[in-house]
Amino acid sequence: MRYWSLIFALAAAFSVGAFAYAPFSADWWLPNPAGEPRHVVSTFGREIDALFVIILWLTGAVFVGTHAALIWAQFRYADRVDADGKPARPAQYFHGSQRLEVVWTIIPAGILVFLALYQMDTWANIKFRSAAPRTPVLAELTGRQFQWMMKYPGPDGRLNTPDDLFTVNDLHFVKDRTALIHLKSADVIHSFFLPQMRIKQDAVPGMTIPVWFDCDRAGRYELACAELCGWGHYKMRGDVVVHETEREFQEWQAAKLAEQGRSQLATAPGDPGGDEK
Amino acid sequence: MSAEPTVAGVGGPIVAHPDQGEGEHAHPGATNLLTKYVFSTDHKVIGVQFLFSSLVFFAIGGALAMAIRWQLAWPWKPMPILAKWLWSAPALGGQMPPEFYNKLFTMHATIMIFFVVIPILTGAFGNFLIPLMIGARDMAFPKLNMFSYWIMWPGFVLVVWSFFVEGGSAEAGWTSYPPLSTQPRAAPGSLNGQTLWLLALLCAGISSLTGSINYITTIVMLRSPGMKMLRMPMTVWALFITALLQAFALPVLTSALLMQTLDRVAGTNFFSPVAGAVANAPAVVGGGAPLLFQHLFWFYSHPAVYVMILPGMGIASDVISTFSRKPLFGYKPMVVAMAAIAGLGFIVWGHHMFQSGMNPALGATFMLSTMMIALPSAIKVFNWIGTMWGGRIQYTSAMLNAMAFVSMFILGGLSGIFMAATPVDIHIHDTYFIVGHIHYVLFGGSTFAIFAGTYYWFPKIFGRMMNEKLGYVHFALSFLFLNGTFLFMHIVGWHGHMRRIPDPTVYEFLRAPGIVWMNQFMTICAFGLGLTQFLFAGNFFHSLFAGPIAGPNPWKANSLEWTTPSPPPHYNFNTLPQVYHPPYEFSVPGGEDDFLPQTRPLPPNITLDPVMA
Ligand code: HEM
Ligand SMILES: [Cu+2]
Ligand SMILES: [Cu+2]
């Protein structure tokens, strides 16, 4: 009967094994654009990943410790009978230990308070200490069933002027430059999710929420919707292009503007053809 | 048998209780089939009614889960058999429509939470056990009790019916955030299905609320002589605290549901800043706030997750102590820990809203309170291990499931810390990491507790034993498949796999071979897990009719329900039992047996530690 403890040991080993293998495989770890394990392309992303790893180590240690105790107790204290069917060893009679109770209250409390305080700093860096909300806005981004509509200030650098640039599901910004967007929703709640940059923020109707992020590697990334927003939620996908230089970004913008100028007569800006079912 | 005052050799001295007996709480025994088995006011019958109806819904909810998993592993591949008669429209080519997928997970979660776990843990176990364990003859309000069961039925019916109305069932997730849930044109299922969903939840809520009032009153008023609060079994403590949680939190959910209903049917705009903004309809100022609903919803639904786990903690405590043949380690700290979980449960709801647009300054406070709630949970885990330490562990099916509860709860609890950490939550919020966490807590936790409780009390409820061998196989397969199904959800989740999407391959980063492989592996394990439950159902129904006769106390346990015949007669106790000590006096030194029912005094040389016991 004591071998029932092995099934618990098996499950625990399976869990620890999977989590321990994960960092060595690009597919099993936090999403990264370069296909290399343990790589993230944004400043805050690096902080978040470091915290993630710390929590993984701490909880992993607690998991192993508690499971070792649990499995040992199951194995060591399994009921066994001697030759004449009597219990080989009676159970001990005790109701607990105040000292142990105090110890296993204080130690986890210490760990948890440490974790909470340790996180606060990053949270404050991301949400409060950043100068980003005061930088010029990169774009106004509106979630709508089921697309991301972006409005960039045109050459005059100001939003809501005739030279604004409109795109759909196409977010562009420049490497190593903090990008600030104003997030809105035109209908239901959506959520702006940049998995590779560890950014997520709900877009709520009636609110304009500033979101900022950066990226230190030029390339193409993905933008997802992370909040259930209807039947097309799963395909509310956008492209993110991070340009190597400011000039490259300007060139893209100029080309787009020219394109938009040609098509402006055909479709009104802001209504880039609904994706209704 | 039932004519005997107490079971021979088990009962102690008998003392009549002046408040009880044939007074106002008495009601006549049932006389005909209908009043005995259908419209019964007997708490035991009501408990069994809750058990049976919710087990049926368990099967439905499980079937929906299988369909979800099929789609995720092989997106848009026609499902064998089901595809033929569920969506036969030729245009679909046998593929599941995406909005149907949204209905699947919405209804899966709704059914599992509101029509399976809560009704079984509180409705079935609460009703059956509370009076028996505290030595009462019935609930304080038997008619209200009957009402609390029958009001579930409109809920049951509405849930099933909603699949067949125009537009189909609700599809805004079990969280039902407006405006998706309030704009009739936002989703096909927000036509009528959503309204039915709201009404169904209101029924379930009324059931829980009336039940809770009954449990609280019964526990406070009707304990038998000597049954001090600190002599109650942990299961009763857990159900008591759960009932308090429900009583305080449910009114908030009820008002949120009513407001949402009004938004839908009466043209109010509690939760919408603009009316009719969906699908290019002209926008009208509404003045409502979507975040208001989230605050109200989570103010209830966070405590509700403790409603789903606290009774399980109580059950695990009782089962582990009994089958370790050892007193529960730290009875009073265990009670305090549960009360702390419940109390803190009311100030952590904001951790569901870190990315919602709520003021980020609140994130810091909600993070701290959430971290603190992990503390009493940790205390409970250590005490369970302490209970087994030095014991004489008997591996029954009930014990295996209770130990699995502890093991799974550890993993589920630890993964919660990732979400409590606001910066990390930015990345993992609304991904499969959350779904993995939910299932370790709800399947590994609540459901294993339901299994443990069923194996443990089945002999008392039905008077027959379940088959232990089948129980072992059911346990072993469930345990392994469960880990196979839900462990990798954490990994695909932190890889960025969003929840509530029918097709991850739309995203390039989710097309990685590892992720595709894991999705398929999880689905295969999920089907294994689902099929394994037939063993449980088979065991249950076979034992119901053909299991060996159980006798009053097959496990040699101490609490009061084991001092009555199995199944207990109408009124439970002929004379109210006198109680001398908490129910965990196992292996008392010098005792002739290794158990000591609560109705027999402790030997004179034993005094209990006032702090720990
Ligand atoms: C074989 C067993 C089960 C499987 C395979 C399963 C599968 C799933 C899956 C895949 C989802 C995620 C849907 C999505 O977000 O895309 C889900 C959601 C959920 N499940 Fe289960 N489930 C099972 C059993 C249970 C049980 C026993 C419970 C509760 C007691 C439960 C409660 C929930 C809840 C609350 C959600 C959240 C849904 C949401 O957030 O929209 N599940 N399940
Ligand atoms: Cu969306
Ligand atoms: Cu979405």
Coordinates of C-alpha atoms in Angstrom, one line a residue, chain B residues 24-50 123 126-128 131-132 136-150 214-215 218 222 568-572:
Chain B
E24 CA -41.1 23.9 16.4
H25 CA -38.4 22.3 14.3
A26 CA -40.2 19.0 14.2
H27 CA -42.1 18.0 11.1
P28 CA -43.9 14.7 10.5
G29 CA -42.2 11.8 8.7
A30 CA -43.0 11.5 5.0
T31 CA -46.0 9.5 4.3
N32 CA -46.1 8.8 0.6
L33 CA -43.6 8.4 -2.3
L34 CA -43.9 11.9 -3.5
T35 CA -43.3 13.6 -0.2
K36 CA -40.6 11.1 0.7
Y37 CA -38.4 11.3 -2.4
V38 CA -39.5 14.3 -4.4
F39 CA -40.9 17.1 -2.3
S40 CA -39.2 16.1 0.8
T41 CA -38.2 18.5 3.6
D42 CA -35.8 16.0 5.0
H43 CA -32.2 17.4 4.7
K44 CA -30.8 14.0 3.7
V45 CA -33.2 13.6 0.8
I46 CA -32.5 17.2 -0.3
G47 CA -28.8 16.5 -0.1
V48 CA -29.1 13.5 -2.3
Q49 CA -31.3 15.4 -4.8
F50 CA -28.6 18.0 -5.1
G123 CA -26.1 21.8 -1.5
G126 CA -23.9 20.8 3.3
N127 CA -27.4 19.5 3.5
F128 CA -26.6 15.9 4.1
P131 CA -27.4 18.3 10.8
L132 CA -25.9 14.8 11.2
A136 CA -29.5 18.0 14.9
R137 CA -32.6 16.4 13.6
D138 CA -33.0 18.5 10.5
M139 CA -32.2 22.0 9.2
A140 CA -33.6 25.0 11.0
F141 CA -36.0 25.7 8.2
P142 CA -36.9 22.5 6.4
K143 CA -39.4 24.1 4.0
L144 CA -36.9 26.8 3.0
N145 CA -34.5 24.0 2.5
M146 CA -36.8 22.2 0.1
F147 CA -37.3 25.6 -1.7
S148 CA -33.5 26.0 -2.0
Y149 CA -33.4 22.8 -4.0
W150 CA -36.4 23.3 -6.2
N214 CA -30.3 27.7 6.7
Y215 CA -26.8 26.4 7.3
T218 CA -28.8 25.5 11.9
L222 CA -29.3 23.5 16.7
P568 CA -29.9 7.5 9.0
P569 CA -33.6 7.4 9.8
H570 CA -36.0 10.3 9.5
Y571 CA -35.0 12.7 12.3
N572 CA -31.4 11.2 12.4

